Each structure stands twice: as C-alpha cells, then as structure tokens.
C-alpha cells in the first residue's frame, strides 16, 4: 500500500493532466521509490487510483526499463555499457564490480543489499565510464573510486 | 567566436533565477516578445533566423511553429523533448543543469507565438536530479510571475509541467513521446497525421528539442540577422557538440556550424588520448554513419556531413583510436537497437535482432564471409518503410561500419577470432 504522502503526491501529479491515466509514469516512480519495486498489489492499487485495468498498468510497467517487476537490492547498481563507456573500459568496471560484490550481472546479493545490472547510455558519455546507483550518477569511474563508493553505502 | 548558450554555465549558482536575472538580458526576450511583438512576428523572426531543430532531424523550427492552427478554440500543446537517449549525447543535460531558465524563457516565447498555454517537458526518467533542478527553476519562474496566469500583466497565461519518462529510447521519437505522455507504451504513431494537426490527446502539438528552444531568447534579443551571421548559410547559429571516447578533453563545446571535425577533436577536445592514432569518428550520435581518420577535414554542418555520407544528428561526436575493434563497436550498437525497438514493425523488430546476432557471431570468430552481404541486405530492408526512423537509425551504423571497415570484419572471419587481443572490451 502506498503511504498517505505518496497518495498525495499522486493526486498532485494527476492535476497536471487533462486525463488521469497520464499520471501513470509519475505514479510508478513514486511507488517504486517508496516500495523499491512494482508488485502485483501495487499494480492493482495504481489501476484503482487511475481508473484503468491492472493489465493496462502491467503493459506500461513492462514496456519501460526503469521499473522493477521483481524486488531488487537496497542499492541497484547499473553500469552503462554503451559505446562511449565501453571505449573507456565499462567492461572492466562490470568485471570489477562482479568480483567485489561476488555476483553476476542481473543478480542480487543474498543480504539483499546490491543488485548489479548493465544498462544503455545514460547521457554521461563525456564523463565515462559511469554507473547509476538508485537515482545517483557516479562518473569517471576507476577501481579506487568504486571502492570508495561501495564503502560509503551503508 | 561568441558563445551565447553556454556563456553563463560557469557563473556561480547559474541555475538560479537570481543569476539569470543578474546577467542583464535574463527574461528580457520574453518582455520584448510579449509586449512589442505579435505571435506572427515571432514565428517570422524564428523562420528568418534559419534555426533548425537540434534533436537530430534538423527540421526548421519556425516552419514547424507555423503549422500550428491559429485560434482553433481548443487546447494546443508544446512538448519539449528532453529525452536525450541517443548514445553519445549529453548536451541537453548541460542546459538543464547549468542554465534551465534559458530553456524556460524559450518555451514561454514559443508558447506565446503558437498560442499554447500548456507545456510538458518530457525528461528521460534516469535524469532524476536534472528533473529536480528543472522543477526548482520552474517554481522560481512562477514565483517571479514569468509563469502562471496573466504573465507580465498581459492576458497570456502559461503552465509548464515536468513529465518524467520511464526508460525507453523510443520515447524520444516525437510520436512515441506523445503516447508516453498520455500514459501508454511509447509506441510511435503512423504519420500523417502530423503532431501539429493531431498531437497529445488528439490536439495540435509542437515538439522541439531542449537546445532548439534554448536558442530562441537569443534570436529575439539580438535578431534573426545576427543569428544568420553565425555558422553556414543553411546551418545557422552555434550548436552544442558533445565529444566523448578516446579524446583528452571530452565534454560539450559550443561552436558555430561549419567548424571542421578536425578542429573539434584536436583543438577543443585536446586530441587523441596518449597521442594515439585516430581510427574512426561517429559524428552525430550512434545512429549516424562512421567516418574514417582520412575524412576529418569535413565541416560540421548539415550539408557537408550529408556529402560525406553521414549526418550531423545530435552533434554527438564519438572518437575512436587505433585500439578500437570496429566489429565490437558494431556489437555494442546493434545490441542497443535490438534492446530499444518497440517491436511494432516486422523489419525493425526482426532486423535489429538478426543484425546483433550476426555481428556477435563474427566478433566471436564464428562468422562466414556470406554474413557480410546478409548484413547489408538486412540493413537495406530496414530502411525507409517503417512507422518511425528507429529502424533506419539501426541500419545506418552497420552500413557505415561495413563501408569503411569491411576488411576488419573479414579479418575476424578469416582468423576465426577477434584480432584485437587487448581491445577495449576484452
Ligand atoms: C528513435 C528516435 C529517438 C529520438 N530521440 C530523441 C531525443 O532523445 N531527443 C530529441 O530531442 N529528439 C529525438 N528524436 C527526434 C524527435 O523525433 C523529433 O524530431 C525532435 O524532438 C524534434 O525537435 P527538433 O526539431 O527541435 O529537433 C528521436 C527520433 C527517433 C526516430
Ligand atoms: S521502426 Fe521500430 S521502433 Fe519505430 S515503430 Fe517500427 S518497430 Fe517501433
Ligand atoms: S555511453 Fe555510457 S553514458 Fe553514454
């Protein structure tokens, strides 16, 4: 269930549009931020709020890459492996993270702390290689930099 | 060489309205437009300036604005395209982070000119912190009465809303974007009807890129003739070139159209890392055809790049030195389009999958020489007959690579392995 605060943000968002349904992406962002992923229950709740069917919500959720249909770790690490990042060693960055976290791409650590993914270009090509952890960008990555970042995540 | 788009990027707190107003000309163009010009005059001025869209296709902005119906008595919309997902492109983000009021001012002028009262800025979902910066700037503009009801004491009212995407390259395509705003999957619509006739929720809509709108206040302040004096005859004004890859100083450079690619790489971006040899350059984002080291005298404008067999796209320059395996480049790019196709058109859905599969096979040393003609055959089938241009955008890079680096593909096939043992992706 969404919290009261989240519900209020959704209501505010709906006001931006002439049709309720247009608030769906914002609502999904709000829900994911609060709950971490988009469960079947959340889909039903959102469908109720926006007056559409659960299957319509599901269709949208699965079309866009940012929404997790499964629970992910507390920190979702997404490494860009598109061209500019690849040219500057993103493969190496992925390998290093795999080694440090002891897990493969697409997997979550047992303590549910980290999930590791590869993603397409995130618009940081001039500061490659880069990764995104939850909503934050980390750019110009090196092994030392990654060590520091991982240390800082409680 | 005068900079105007990025001139204030390094001013302290450049994203605040205070800094914007302090510079002297901040929000002066809106005053001038609303108080001294008619909507028709504004559209005429933008037309005369020759301003072309900076989102990739280069369509004349003023002409596009003139397609919007006048006094139709129903809602009309502007959608500002801040989806910025073309690999290699990171310029709109700079405007949003470092001078968002410049964009907002352009949007107000555009809205007034087209009789639009509601603007959506469609920003890619991953730009979460940028969306916050933008929202803050919009809030400031409301507080200072540049947005809202009856702005500057006129009878013109305008609202600007930030709409966050959910992660999908195809939502940068203008009709995919409108579907996404409506709350649907971002699957492009057939054209015609064009957005100016049938846009979001079926109402007249104009879509322009973030950078396109950001030029507008300068055109209004300094005039179309000033703007036309910069760049080349058919590519007017400055533009933002984003340089990435194997250069010493990657970044966004504001330069006039017509500057040579060589100058951008060797002077502005500092040359190739470790002073390595240059091998290839993608001149305008992942969808544009690659150029070789011998072609970098080309001038960076629409016509010159077309003559060179490529295009200026989003001005995103990706530089590759001699260590780069061009088959690997093909793998990375074809993977991207395979991942991003929306799947509506058979040629695009199947073509992107086959291309990626075949190039990956070649990279692994398992390719056959016939594969190269098959690739070209698939690519030509993907061109020109799909709902949107993603299919073409997927075909072009493969055609470019095979045109200029075919020997490297053949070498992979002959040696049955990738000859680049220390290639960038090992
Ligand atoms: C697959 C695809 C992706 C696109 N992505 C973007 C984008 O991220 N940003 C953008 O401004 N234009 C993008 N475009 C171009 C838009 O369709 C449209 O031409 C542009 O936003 C119009 O604005 P402009 O005339 O100011 O360039 C894309 C086009 C295609 C075919
Ligand atoms: S060309 Fe590709 S991306 Fe565009 S509508 Fe067709 S299938 Fe979708
Ligand atoms: S290629 Fe990695 S951010 Fe653009």
Short mmCIF file of C-alpha atoms and ligand atoms in Angstrom, two decimals, chain B residues 170 188 340-345 348-349 386-391, ligand 2:
data_model
loop_
_atom_site.label_atom_id
_atom_site.label_comp_id
_atom_site.label_asym_id
_atom_site.label_seq_id
_atom_site.Cartn_x
_atom_site.Cartn_y
_atom_site.Cartn_z
CA UNK B 170 11.87 5.21 -28.41
CA UNK B 188 5.26 5.59 -32.29
CA UNK B 340 15.18 -0.41 -27.91
CA UNK B 341 12.97 -1.40 -30.86
CA UNK B 342 9.34 -1.12 -29.87
CA UNK B 343 8.50 -4.16 -31.95
CA UNK B 344 5.58 -2.82 -33.98
CA UNK B 345 7.21 -3.19 -37.41
CA UNK B 348 12.70 -3.33 -37.36
CA UNK B 349 11.93 -5.98 -34.75
CA UNK B 386 8.70 1.53 -41.09
CA UNK B 387 6.49 3.59 -38.78
CA UNK B 388 9.37 5.56 -37.34
CA UNK B 389 13.05 6.20 -38.05
CA UNK B 390 14.48 3.88 -35.38
CA UNK B 391 14.74 1.18 -37.99
S1 LIG C 2 10.51 1.36 -36.72
FE1 LIG C 2 10.99 0.08 -34.96
S2 LIG C 2 10.85 1.44 -33.20
FE2 LIG C 2 9.84 2.50 -34.92
S3 LIG C 2 7.69 1.96 -34.72
FE3 LIG C 2 8.58 0.43 -36.04
S4 LIG C 2 9.23 -1.24 -34.66
FE4 LIG C 2 8.83 0.55 -33.40
#
